[in-house]
XYZ file of C-alpha atoms in Angstrom:
727
model
C 34.638 -22.541 -11.007
C 37.676 -20.305 -10.408
C 36.255 -17.667 -12.182
C 33.213 -17.428 -9.935
C 35.736 -17.678 -6.810
C 37.644 -14.906 -8.174
C 34.234 -12.898 -8.595
C 33.280 -13.587 -5.038
C 36.621 -12.422 -3.513
C 36.361 -9.260 -5.755
C 32.893 -8.753 -4.076
C 34.207 -9.027 -0.676
C 37.110 -6.741 -1.355
C 35.182 -4.400 -3.135
C 32.478 -4.564 -0.461
C 34.938 -3.901 2.184
C 36.617 -0.902 0.793
C 33.001 0.629 -0.168
C 32.074 0.213 3.763
C 35.243 1.890 4.832
C 35.240 4.740 2.613
C 31.358 5.769 3.324
C 31.403 4.121 7.010
C 33.252 7.445 8.250
C 30.867 9.767 6.751
C 27.790 7.668 8.339
C 29.511 7.910 11.741
C 29.532 11.774 11.194
C 26.167 11.832 9.949
C 24.731 9.586 12.652
C 26.302 12.006 15.334
C 24.829 14.890 13.659
C 21.329 13.280 13.654
C 21.588 12.308 17.162
C 22.690 15.467 18.221
C 19.795 17.381 16.250
C 17.325 14.925 17.888
C 18.671 15.515 21.431
C 18.361 19.265 20.734
C 14.737 18.946 19.860
C 13.958 16.787 22.869
C 15.797 19.476 24.907
C 13.088 22.166 23.584
C 10.266 20.071 25.321
C 6.854 19.195 23.599
C 5.486 21.462 20.982
C 3.875 24.640 22.438
C 0.907 24.213 20.041
C -2.644 23.379 20.765
C -3.920 20.111 19.724
C -7.648 19.358 19.267
C -8.758 15.826 20.234
C -11.851 16.459 18.504
C -11.334 16.814 14.580
C -13.111 19.944 13.510
C -15.459 19.423 10.625
C -15.295 20.679 7.140
C -17.899 23.272 7.641
C -15.693 24.596 10.644
C -12.679 24.452 8.702
C -14.386 26.716 5.843
C -15.668 29.153 8.410
C -12.334 29.509 9.694
C -10.640 30.115 6.103
C -13.673 32.815 5.508
C -13.272 34.353 8.827
C -9.682 34.667 9.491
C -8.542 38.010 8.508
C -5.222 36.948 7.422
C -3.032 33.686 7.554
C 0.661 33.324 7.635
C 0.799 30.558 5.123
C -1.960 29.471 2.684
C -0.979 26.141 0.991
C -2.613 25.246 -2.331
C -2.532 21.375 -2.802
C -3.489 18.345 -0.529
C -1.189 15.937 -1.889
C 1.652 14.413 0.561
C 3.788 17.490 -0.050
C 1.225 19.920 0.513
C -0.200 18.292 3.473
C 3.417 17.879 4.699
C 4.017 21.675 4.193
C 0.657 22.426 6.423
C 1.937 20.098 9.029
C 5.460 21.677 9.238
C 3.939 25.377 9.200
C 1.370 24.959 11.877
C 3.783 22.985 14.147
C 6.396 25.998 13.790
C 3.370 28.321 15.389
C 2.337 29.716 11.789
C -1.269 30.490 11.198
C -1.690 27.670 8.503
C -4.454 27.108 5.897
C -4.731 24.568 2.876
C -7.151 24.360 0.065
C -7.289 21.277 -2.339
C -9.749 21.213 -5.321
C -10.538 17.770 -4.988
C -10.018 15.358 -2.012
C -6.754 15.001 -0.147
C -4.485 12.653 -2.124
C -6.676 12.213 -4.798
C -3.959 12.701 -7.599
C -0.287 11.161 -7.801
C -0.102 10.892 -4.024
C -2.480 7.787 -3.909
C -1.348 6.074 -7.143
C 2.277 5.372 -6.121
C 4.294 2.141 -5.975
C 3.246 1.924 -2.059
C 7.259 2.047 -1.253
C 8.774 4.142 1.041
C 12.386 3.976 -0.258
C 15.761 5.551 -1.302
C 16.031 4.148 -4.511
C 18.155 1.388 -5.462
C 18.444 2.636 -9.135
C 19.227 5.958 -8.256
C 22.245 5.073 -6.116
C 23.302 2.690 -8.746
C 23.361 5.714 -11.234
C 25.104 7.800 -8.451
C 27.805 5.423 -8.069
C 28.426 4.700 -11.664
C 28.351 8.285 -12.898
C 30.295 9.363 -9.685
C 26.911 11.929 -9.266
C 27.069 13.113 -5.692
C 23.934 14.983 -6.069
C 22.225 11.743 -6.798
C 24.015 10.251 -3.625
C 22.704 12.671 -1.441
C 19.196 12.608 -2.723
C 19.292 8.546 -1.965
C 20.823 9.280 1.673
C 18.143 12.009 2.340
C 15.275 9.268 1.354
C 16.751 6.628 3.351
C 16.721 8.908 6.363
C 13.196 9.979 5.719
C 12.278 6.535 5.171
C 13.310 5.657 8.766
C 11.433 8.709 10.040
C 8.508 7.392 8.394
C 8.267 3.970 9.379
C 8.689 5.545 13.011
C 6.097 8.298 12.975
C 3.278 5.968 11.313
C 4.079 2.573 12.492
C 0.489 1.364 11.756
C 0.635 2.437 8.507
C 4.183 1.423 7.205
C 6.264 -1.529 7.616
C 9.509 -2.803 6.445
C 9.297 -5.055 3.324
C 11.864 -7.615 1.920
C 12.318 -7.439 -1.661
C 14.204 -10.310 -3.871
C 16.284 -9.563 -6.634
C 16.383 -12.854 -8.614
C 20.045 -13.080 -10.306
C 20.235 -15.465 -13.617
C 23.808 -14.936 -14.451
C 26.715 -15.807 -12.295
C 28.620 -12.565 -12.802
C 25.682 -10.302 -11.695
C 25.782 -11.797 -8.085
C 28.722 -10.075 -7.080
C 27.888 -6.838 -8.874
C 24.204 -6.744 -7.237
C 25.552 -7.750 -4.022
C 27.755 -4.970 -3.941
C 25.005 -2.449 -5.030
C 22.765 -3.835 -2.429
C 25.281 -3.666 0.339
C 26.075 0.027 -0.671
C 22.396 0.613 -0.242
C 22.685 -0.756 3.287
C 25.595 1.273 4.042
C 24.380 4.634 2.808
C 21.361 3.903 5.261
C 23.948 3.474 8.001
C 22.388 3.252 11.492
C 18.943 3.593 9.675
C 19.194 0.548 7.863
C 16.032 -1.256 8.466
C 17.459 -5.039 7.797
C 20.714 -6.151 6.334
C 20.273 -7.615 3.006
C 21.855 -11.199 2.250
C 22.348 -13.623 -0.664
C 20.184 -16.893 -1.107
C 20.865 -19.984 -3.081
C 18.675 -20.931 -5.703
C 16.937 -23.581 -3.745
C 16.321 -21.164 -0.753
C 15.212 -18.517 -3.198
C 12.448 -20.833 -4.655
C 11.455 -21.769 -0.997
C 10.748 -18.125 -0.205
C 9.220 -17.219 -3.646
C 7.778 -20.642 -5.167
C 6.330 -18.544 -8.227
C 9.632 -17.626 -9.437
C 11.050 -19.125 -12.724
C 13.621 -21.790 -12.127
C 15.146 -22.116 -15.527
C 18.888 -20.716 -15.218
C 18.184 -19.138 -11.809
C 21.687 -18.753 -10.173
C 20.474 -17.185 -6.560
C 18.831 -14.107 -5.467
C 19.776 -11.017 -3.222
C 16.851 -9.893 -0.784
C 17.183 -6.386 0.671
C 14.652 -4.098 2.727
C 12.666 -0.947 1.990
C 9.497 0.149 3.343
C 5.860 -0.151 2.373
C 2.934 1.847 3.114
C -0.730 2.806 2.396
C -0.070 5.807 0.579
C -3.714 7.367 0.398
C -3.975 6.699 4.078
C -0.407 7.979 4.864
C -1.401 11.353 2.843
C -4.544 11.745 4.755
C -3.158 11.282 8.180
C -0.546 13.882 7.527
C -3.605 16.487 6.600
C -5.502 15.042 9.759
C -2.517 15.675 12.162
C -2.205 19.306 10.799
C -5.964 19.545 11.213
C -5.728 18.722 15.105
C -2.569 21.206 15.566
C -4.783 24.011 14.217
C -4.415 24.292 10.500
C -7.549 25.230 8.832
C -7.876 22.437 5.952
C -10.571 22.044 3.323
C -10.731 19.695 0.393
C -12.969 20.546 -2.540
C -12.008 24.086 -2.391
C -10.622 25.287 -5.374
C -8.528 28.361 -6.102
C -9.786 30.436 -8.936
C -7.335 33.199 -9.136
C -4.427 34.558 -6.653
C -5.073 37.769 -4.843
C -2.232 40.379 -5.394
C -1.285 43.659 -3.601
C 1.205 46.386 -4.155
C 4.421 46.613 -1.932
C 4.331 49.733 -0.300
C 8.280 49.663 -0.560
C 9.074 48.725 -3.956
C 5.583 49.085 -5.734
C 5.461 45.645 -7.056
C 2.681 43.422 -7.031
C 2.860 40.640 -4.288
C 0.703 37.810 -4.038
C -1.436 38.176 -1.036
C -3.681 35.136 -0.776
C -6.468 33.369 -3.173
C -10.036 33.569 -4.364
C -11.685 30.314 -3.715
C -14.798 28.300 -4.513
C -16.432 25.583 -2.292
C -16.948 22.952 -5.008
C -19.702 21.325 -3.252
C -21.644 24.454 -2.659
C -20.452 26.922 -5.339
C -19.824 29.573 -2.619
C -16.596 31.734 -3.446
C -14.613 33.798 -0.760
C -11.309 35.252 -0.453
C -8.372 33.613 1.696
C -5.609 36.385 2.567
C -2.181 35.085 3.470
C 1.155 36.356 3.867
C 2.683 33.724 1.862
C 1.361 31.429 -0.775
C 2.745 28.051 -1.331
C 2.226 26.080 -4.727
C 2.339 22.471 -3.951
C -0.090 21.051 -6.885
C 1.984 18.739 -8.187
C 1.338 17.783 -11.844
C -0.584 21.079 -12.029
C 2.479 22.929 -10.670
C 2.272 25.409 -14.127
C -1.121 26.099 -13.860
C -0.824 27.939 -10.355
C 2.421 29.645 -11.599
C 0.678 30.900 -14.693
C -2.153 32.569 -12.442
C 0.806 34.452 -11.119
C 2.601 35.277 -14.397
C 1.130 34.408 -17.693
C 4.828 34.856 -19.359
C 6.653 32.074 -17.557
C 7.641 29.001 -19.029
C 6.168 25.635 -17.825
C 8.424 23.727 -15.668
C 6.633 20.392 -15.395
C 7.304 17.455 -17.515
C 4.644 15.003 -16.616
C 5.198 11.210 -16.874
C 2.527 8.397 -16.484
C 3.146 5.492 -14.359
C 0.624 2.621 -14.698
C 0.187 0.093 -11.909
C -1.870 -3.165 -12.107
C -3.323 -5.071 -9.092
C -3.589 -9.032 -9.543
C -4.699 -11.947 -7.223
C -2.519 -12.440 -3.890
C -1.599 -15.826 -5.069
C 0.894 -14.450 -7.600
C 3.361 -13.546 -4.663
C 4.190 -14.619 -1.209
C 2.575 -12.810 1.561
C 5.873 -11.183 2.663
C 8.311 -10.909 -0.143
C 8.571 -8.485 -2.860
C 10.347 -8.837 -6.341
C 12.455 -6.219 -8.376
C 13.053 -6.797 -11.771
C 16.132 -4.252 -12.322
C 16.091 -4.378 -16.153
C 13.108 -4.781 -18.001
C 12.846 -5.443 -21.812
C 13.208 -1.524 -22.450
C 15.360 -0.514 -19.647
C 12.621 0.034 -16.963
C 12.185 -1.178 -13.316
C 9.580 -3.280 -12.355
C 8.423 -4.108 -8.862
C 6.074 -6.829 -8.023
C 4.789 -6.614 -4.564
C 2.421 -8.104 -2.066
C -0.155 -5.270 -0.997
C -3.522 -5.400 0.866
C -3.412 -9.271 0.491
C -3.361 -8.644 -3.146
C -0.303 -8.307 -5.619
C 0.612 -4.973 -7.207
C 2.970 -4.646 -10.116
C 4.361 -1.501 -12.032
C 5.421 0.813 -12.957
C 5.702 2.082 -16.426
C 7.349 5.572 -17.274
C 5.980 7.281 -20.565
C 5.227 11.192 -21.339
C 1.513 12.299 -20.857
C -0.679 15.299 -20.678
C -1.414 16.838 -17.661
C -4.867 15.625 -16.340
C -7.046 15.441 -13.156
C -8.228 11.981 -14.503
C -5.543 10.029 -15.951
C -6.483 6.451 -17.766
C -4.427 3.471 -17.850
C -3.804 2.149 -21.122
C -3.934 -1.655 -22.494
C -0.711 -1.229 -23.976
C 0.848 -0.406 -20.374
C -1.221 -3.026 -18.895
C 0.185 -5.557 -21.278
C 3.815 -4.398 -21.025
C 3.400 -5.234 -17.160
C 1.923 -8.458 -17.650
C 4.617 -9.473 -20.337
C 7.221 -8.522 -17.710
C 5.831 -10.487 -14.927
C 5.503 -13.442 -16.990
C 9.569 -13.236 -17.755
C 9.996 -13.810 -14.041
C 7.727 -16.465 -13.144
C 7.452 -19.920 -13.365
C 5.516 -21.281 -16.696
C 3.541 -23.307 -14.295
C 2.029 -19.874 -13.314
C -0.476 -18.759 -16.052
C -0.449 -15.022 -16.189
C -3.855 -14.051 -17.493
C -5.062 -10.644 -18.566
C -8.284 -11.388 -16.937
C -6.396 -11.617 -13.545
C -6.187 -7.946 -13.391
C -8.494 -6.570 -10.960
C -7.511 -2.826 -11.308
C -5.173 -0.756 -12.753
C -4.467 2.987 -12.475
C -2.022 5.578 -13.824
C -0.359 8.078 -11.882
C 1.132 11.460 -13.274
C 4.755 11.839 -11.795
C 5.422 15.717 -11.890
C 9.141 15.565 -13.288
C 10.393 19.317 -13.194
C 13.169 21.487 -14.750
C 14.918 24.037 -12.512
C 13.919 27.515 -13.318
C 16.707 28.762 -11.256
C 19.169 26.700 -13.742
C 20.816 27.973 -16.709
C 20.050 24.765 -18.635
C 16.248 25.114 -18.076
C 15.645 21.963 -20.740
C 17.101 19.320 -18.214
C 15.117 17.430 -16.080
C 15.875 18.041 -12.373
C 16.390 14.505 -10.576
C 15.200 15.903 -7.115
C 12.698 18.379 -5.933
C 13.082 22.295 -6.505
C 11.903 25.278 -4.464
C 11.217 28.384 -6.230
C 10.233 31.927 -5.154
C 8.662 34.025 -7.963
C 9.095 37.845 -8.310
C 5.824 38.499 -6.695
C 6.667 35.942 -3.767
C 4.738 32.767 -4.681
C 6.719 29.754 -3.455
C 6.471 26.829 -5.604
C 7.828 23.338 -4.514
C 7.576 20.448 -7.081
C 9.259 17.382 -8.207
C 10.787 14.963 -5.470
C 9.431 11.588 -3.841
C 6.488 10.390 -1.810
C 9.281 9.217 0.678
C 11.081 12.572 1.125
C 7.614 14.699 1.568
C 8.706 15.855 5.079
C 12.019 17.130 4.088
C 10.877 18.883 1.092
C 8.189 20.685 3.354
C 10.843 21.529 5.486
C 12.828 23.174 2.991
C 9.829 25.113 1.352
C 9.123 26.514 4.796
C 12.393 27.493 5.303
C 12.424 29.264 1.939
C 8.857 30.858 2.738
C 9.977 32.148 5.923
C 13.389 33.755 4.578
C 11.304 35.089 1.636
C 8.614 36.750 3.661
C 10.077 37.327 6.825
C 7.814 35.460 8.785
C 8.319 34.873 12.538
C 8.493 31.027 13.128
C 10.178 28.306 15.161
C 12.710 25.746 13.721
C 11.021 22.472 12.016
C 9.516 20.389 14.555
C 8.142 17.342 12.147
C 11.288 14.860 12.738
C 9.991 12.226 15.072
C 6.278 13.786 15.518
C 3.874 11.094 15.383
C 1.098 10.960 12.954
C -2.529 10.429 13.705
C -3.287 6.958 14.936
C 0.312 6.207 15.773
C 0.590 7.248 19.164
C -1.980 4.352 20.709
C -1.063 1.690 18.403
C 0.750 -1.458 19.089
C 1.174 -4.793 17.105
C -1.431 -6.682 19.138
C -3.957 -3.801 19.387
C -6.341 -5.929 17.028
C -6.717 -8.404 19.779
C -8.115 -6.078 21.874
C -10.800 -4.989 19.262
C -11.536 -8.763 18.804
C -11.997 -9.171 22.483
C -13.703 -5.947 23.408
C -16.068 -5.548 20.411
C -16.495 -9.000 18.921
C -15.035 -8.108 15.434
C -13.796 -10.495 13.105
C -9.868 -11.159 13.404
C -9.323 -10.402 9.744
C -11.359 -6.833 10.326
C -9.818 -6.143 13.435
C -6.603 -6.508 12.003
C -7.293 -4.159 9.096
C -8.695 -1.604 11.514
C -5.664 -1.624 13.388
C -3.505 -1.129 10.334
C -5.654 1.355 8.793
C -6.604 3.811 11.922
C -3.739 2.669 14.414
C -4.889 4.025 17.968
C -8.163 5.436 16.197
C -9.332 2.178 15.482
C -11.547 2.005 18.505
C -13.629 4.699 17.228
C -14.590 2.942 14.162
C -15.149 -0.036 16.336
C -17.583 1.929 18.375
C -19.643 2.794 15.217
C -19.981 -0.831 14.033
C -23.309 -2.359 13.791
C -24.468 -5.461 15.368
C -24.523 -8.220 12.584
C -27.239 -10.449 14.391
C -25.169 -13.421 14.187
C -23.273 -15.643 16.885
C -19.972 -14.262 15.414
C -18.965 -11.677 14.504
C -21.113 -9.794 17.042
C -20.320 -6.666 15.207
C -19.097 -5.433 11.909
C -20.886 -5.678 8.821
C -19.030 -6.131 5.619
C -19.246 -3.911 2.661
C -18.351 -6.900 0.507
C -17.766 -10.380 1.667
C -14.110 -10.697 0.540
C -12.671 -7.652 1.918
C -12.372 -6.457 5.483
C -14.052 -3.087 5.193
C -17.107 -2.597 7.148
C -20.074 -0.236 7.087
C -19.009 1.972 10.027
C -15.964 3.075 8.133
C -18.065 4.965 5.668
C -19.558 6.935 8.837
C -16.000 7.484 10.103
C -14.626 8.644 6.317
C -17.383 11.534 6.497
C -15.609 12.466 9.864
C -12.188 12.460 8.362
C -13.855 15.158 5.406
C -15.036 12.459 2.848
C -17.470 14.294 0.647
C -18.273 11.717 -2.217
C -18.357 8.108 -2.664
C -15.293 8.180 -4.708
C -13.342 9.695 -1.424
C -14.725 6.380 0.313
C -13.882 3.514 -2.250
C -10.502 5.137 -3.446
C -9.115 6.976 -0.545
C -10.659 6.229 2.802
C -11.090 2.703 1.762
C -8.805 1.082 -0.977
C -11.412 -1.081 -2.523
C -11.468 0.962 -5.921
C -7.473 0.204 -6.176
C -7.667 -3.306 -5.124
C -10.902 -4.979 -7.128
C -12.781 -2.589 -9.355
C -15.917 -5.305 -9.339
C -16.198 -5.447 -5.610
C -16.131 -1.505 -5.346
C -18.962 -1.544 -8.017
C -20.822 -3.771 -5.887
C -20.239 -2.079 -2.689
C -21.057 1.202 -4.247
C -25.040 1.248 -3.700
C -24.799 0.554 0.173
C -21.962 3.099 0.745
C -23.929 5.758 -1.306
C -27.131 4.773 0.863
C -25.248 5.153 4.148
C -23.622 8.862 3.102
C -27.028 9.890 1.902
C -28.401 9.208 5.251
C -25.811 10.737 7.288
C -25.359 13.900 4.616
C -29.115 14.099 3.760
C -28.544 13.802 0.335
C -31.794 13.851 -2.337
C -32.441 11.446 -4.570
C -30.620 13.532 -7.492
C -27.654 13.738 -5.320
C -27.771 9.865 -4.775
C -27.829 8.854 -8.470
C -25.462 11.495 -9.267
C -22.896 10.149 -6.697
C -23.358 6.533 -7.952
C -23.005 7.333 -11.553
C -19.716 9.593 -10.730
C -18.132 6.669 -8.761
C -19.241 4.296 -11.345
C -17.485 6.202 -14.011
C -14.374 6.638 -11.837
C -14.239 2.849 -11.745
C -14.544 2.408 -15.472
C -12.165 4.872 -16.603
C -9.302 5.685 -13.961
C -9.234 2.283 -12.150
C -9.200 0.003 -15.347
C -12.810 -1.190 -15.143
C -13.169 0.002 -19.103
C -9.991 -1.992 -19.890
C -11.185 -5.173 -18.178
C -14.584 -5.042 -19.504
C -13.339 -4.348 -23.161
C -11.726 -7.975 -23.144
C -14.979 -9.178 -24.055
C -16.532 -7.411 -26.917
C -18.957 -7.900 -29.784
C -16.194 -8.231 -32.264
C -14.294 -10.470 -30.007
C -12.868 -13.540 -32.157
C -13.996 -16.958 -31.196
C -11.177 -19.486 -30.635
C -12.875 -22.940 -29.761
C -12.541 -25.902 -31.488
C -15.559 -28.160 -32.714
C -15.830 -30.363 -29.248
C -15.794 -27.300 -27.544
C -18.598 -25.485 -29.291
C -20.584 -28.902 -28.915
C -19.862 -28.925 -25.315
C -20.629 -25.287 -24.440
C -23.804 -25.478 -26.791
C -25.113 -28.330 -24.477
C -24.601 -26.457 -21.414
C -26.417 -23.393 -22.869
C -29.509 -25.484 -23.689
C -29.829 -26.869 -20.337
C -30.907 -23.086 -19.491
C -32.394 -22.241 -22.867
C -35.091 -25.180 -22.691
C -37.252 -23.363 -25.105
C -34.319 -23.030 -27.829
C -35.013 -19.429 -28.313
C -31.152 -18.784 -28.972
C -30.636 -16.580 -25.506
C -31.148 -16.868 -22.014
C -32.592 -14.676 -19.431
C -32.562 -14.131 -15.628
C -35.783 -16.066 -15.632
C -34.202 -19.116 -17.225
C -31.375 -19.073 -15.027
C -33.657 -18.735 -11.969
C -35.531 -21.802 -13.019
C -32.569 -23.846 -13.125
C -31.199 -22.781 -9.965
C -34.482 -23.410 -8.209
C -34.269 -27.003 -9.722
C -30.910 -27.327 -7.868
C -32.043 -25.555 -4.677
C -29.844 -22.497 -4.956
C -30.995 -18.852 -4.310
C -29.513 -15.965 -5.839
C -30.835 -12.347 -5.271
C -32.339 -11.269 -8.204
C -30.453 -7.971 -8.660
C -27.155 -9.888 -8.284
C -28.431 -12.050 -11.103
C -28.894 -9.189 -13.400
C -25.566 -7.761 -12.456
C -23.946 -11.433 -13.297
C -25.805 -11.544 -16.651
C -25.247 -7.893 -17.667
C -21.246 -8.621 -17.587
C -21.820 -10.992 -20.494
C -24.667 -9.130 -22.250
C -22.811 -7.076 -24.932
C -25.756 -5.674 -26.715
C -27.516 -4.785 -23.457
C -30.837 -6.030 -24.411
C -31.266 -7.855 -21.157
C -30.385 -11.336 -22.549
C -27.336 -13.410 -23.298
C -27.405 -14.675 -26.554
C -25.414 -18.113 -27.734
C -22.923 -16.257 -29.446
C -22.117 -13.860 -26.529
C -21.972 -17.020 -24.355
C -19.597 -18.595 -26.823
C -17.305 -15.346 -27.001
C -17.239 -15.453 -23.014
C -15.850 -19.102 -23.226
C -13.405 -18.217 -25.819
C -12.083 -15.255 -23.760
C -12.041 -17.635 -20.490
C -10.114 -20.196 -22.544
C -7.470 -17.400 -23.795
C -7.103 -15.929 -20.358
C -8.512 -12.568 -21.290
C -11.446 -13.049 -18.544
C -11.177 -14.831 -15.458
C -13.498 -15.461 -12.675
C -16.428 -14.721 -14.677
C -19.634 -15.440 -12.690
C -21.772 -16.479 -15.312
C -19.327 -19.136 -16.763
C -18.587 -20.440 -13.147
C -22.574 -20.370 -12.470
C -23.467 -22.093 -15.497
C -20.747 -24.838 -15.300
C -21.857 -25.654 -11.580
C -25.413 -25.750 -12.125
C -24.535 -28.066 -15.283
C -22.435 -30.245 -13.225
C -25.475 -30.258 -10.377
C -28.151 -31.373 -12.901
C -26.102 -34.056 -14.484
C -25.186 -35.459 -10.972
C -28.683 -35.202 -9.777
C -30.936 -36.297 -12.635
C -34.430 -36.062 -11.909
C -34.063 -35.308 -8.130
C -37.019 -33.338 -6.681
C -36.503 -29.708 -5.594
C -37.476 -30.846 -2.125
C -33.947 -31.608 -1.336
C -32.020 -28.785 0.191
C -28.891 -27.433 -2.251
C -25.898 -25.848 -1.418
C -24.705 -21.656 -2.393
C -22.822 -20.856 -5.688
C-alpha cells in the first residue's frame, strides 16, 4: 500500500512538473494562434466566388478540357489531394484536380476513423526526447481542433478508455495521458480522468474484470472519413475548383524552360475512365498527392529516381454494436506483438484495428484471414469471458495502405520519415507524401506554400483555418428534429441525414419518396436495419457518384458496416442509378457484378463466406447429429437427402409465414456449397458445426429452420387457416 501511495505522489509531482514546463510553451502557442486568427478575421471574408449549385461532373470535365492553363493541377482525390485543392482555390489560384477512381476510394476511406494527435507518438517523443515527434503530435492536436470546428456534423469528441491491469501502470499511463492534454493546451477537447475498477466496469461492462486495477479515460475526435474527404472536395468545387473523379493521368506534359533549357512539367494527359475520351490539362504547377501511388507519378516524371513509398497494410474489422458501449472506445496500448489496437463504436457498430504489416501497392487491397484473427484474439484479451468473440460476428473487414515514406532530401534515404514530406523535383513536380488524415489541412498548406515558391505563383495566404466545410454552416445538434417535423422522416433516419449531410440534409429529405404508410411519411430504406434511404442514391449522383461501388462504399457506408446488407441493397441501388443515368442492361449487369466483387474481395465477404466450405470439419456429437437430422427431415419429407426452396416454402406455408422467393433463394445459396440449387444434409451439418464453433453467426437458414421446427412442434396438426407471424 505504501508503494502505491508513493507511486501516486510521484505521479502528481511528475505531472505538475510536466504541466509547468509545457504550460509556458502552450501559452505562447495560444497567443500566436489567436493572433493569426484575429489577423484572418481582419482580412474580411474570402473574396472567392461560391457556387450555391454544385457543378455537374460533365461541366467539370468541360472546364478541365476548355481552360487554357490552370495555376495548379492536383493529381489524387484523397484527403490530402482534396485539401490541396481547397487550399489552392481559396488563395485565388485557378485550380484543377483529377482522381482516377472515386474521391476517397483509397486509404482515406479505410482509416480507424479517428481525428487524433497520436498518444503513442507522444510516448515515443518523451521517451526518446524527440522534438520532431513532439511537434508532429502538437500540430495534429491543433488540426484535430480545427477539423472538429469546421465539420461539426461529421465529427465529434469520443472518450477512449485505457484499462489498467497492473498498479504500477496507473501513474505511468496517467502522466502520459495528462501530457497529451497539456500538449493540446487550450485545444484540449475534455480533460482526461482516472476511473476506479467499479466505475470502469459500469461504463464498459464488457471489459475483462480479472486483475483490473482501474482505467484512464481521455478524449480524441472521431469522424466519417470517406464523407469528410468528400465534403472537402465538394467545398473546393463550390469555390470554383475543377474537380473530376474517374479521370486518370496517362502521362505528364513537359516543355522546355526558355531560360534554362530544362524540361519542366506543365500539365497532364488525362483519360475519362467512364467514356474513354482523352484530353490534356495544362497547368503552371502539378502536385502529386496520390498516396500509396506516389512513386508511379514520380516515375512518369523521371524513370531513374528511387522509390520513396514504403507501403504498410492496416486491416480493420467491424463487429456488432453490442461489443462496445455506444459512446466509449477502448485502447489496447501494447498488443501481443507490440502494436496498438483501437476498439471503437462507429455508426452504431464496433470497429477494431489496426494491423501494420508490409505490403505491395495495389488499388484493391484485400484483408487477410490472419489479420482478422489477430484482431479478434486481441479483442478477446480485453473482453469478459462472458462475451464470446466469434469469427462469425465479423460483418465487414477491409485493408488500407498507409503510404509511409523515406525523405528523398535526407542523406539517410533508408530511414522512414515519421511525418510527411514535400519534395519539388528538378522538373518542378511537387510531391506531398506520408502524413496522417488528421493533418491533411496543414500538409496542404505546406504543399501550396512550396508550390507557390517553386513556380513563382501569385497567391494569397492560406485561408483554410476555420473555413467551414460543406454542410457545416447550417448544422445544429437539433437539426434532425426539424427533419422529423417538416418531412415526416423516422427519427433514426433524420439523425443519420443530419450527421451525414449537415445543412444539406434538407435537400436529401426533399427527394425522399412517400412510403404509403402512416409513419414514416417519407423515406424508403435501402435495407431495414440501416437508416440509409433511397433518396440518398439520387443525391449521391449529384455528389459525383458514378458507380454502385461509390454509393455502397463512400456516399453511404453500407459496404464498410455490413457486407450482407450491402449485397442485399445492391439491386435497388443499381436500379435507381440506372434510371437516373440511363444505363443499358449490360451496364446494369456490369455494375452489379463489379460491386459484388468489391464486397467479396475488398470488404471481407470472401473471408466471411470461407468460414463454411466443403472441406470444413464437422464437430458435432452424436446427440447433436440426431437432433439436426430430425430438424432436416421436417423439411425433407421425401428423404431425398437434400432440401430446396420448394421444401422450405411448403413448411413455411404450414405455419403461415411468407418469404419472398428471391430472398429464399439467397438464404439457401449462403449454405449451398456445391451451388447446385439445393442444400444437402452434409452441408446442413457443416453449417450447424460452424455455428457451434462461432465461425458463422446469424445464419438465416439455421435460424429459419429452427424457428419453423419449433412452430411445427408447438402447433402440431393445426390448419393453415390460422394466421402466423414473420421470421
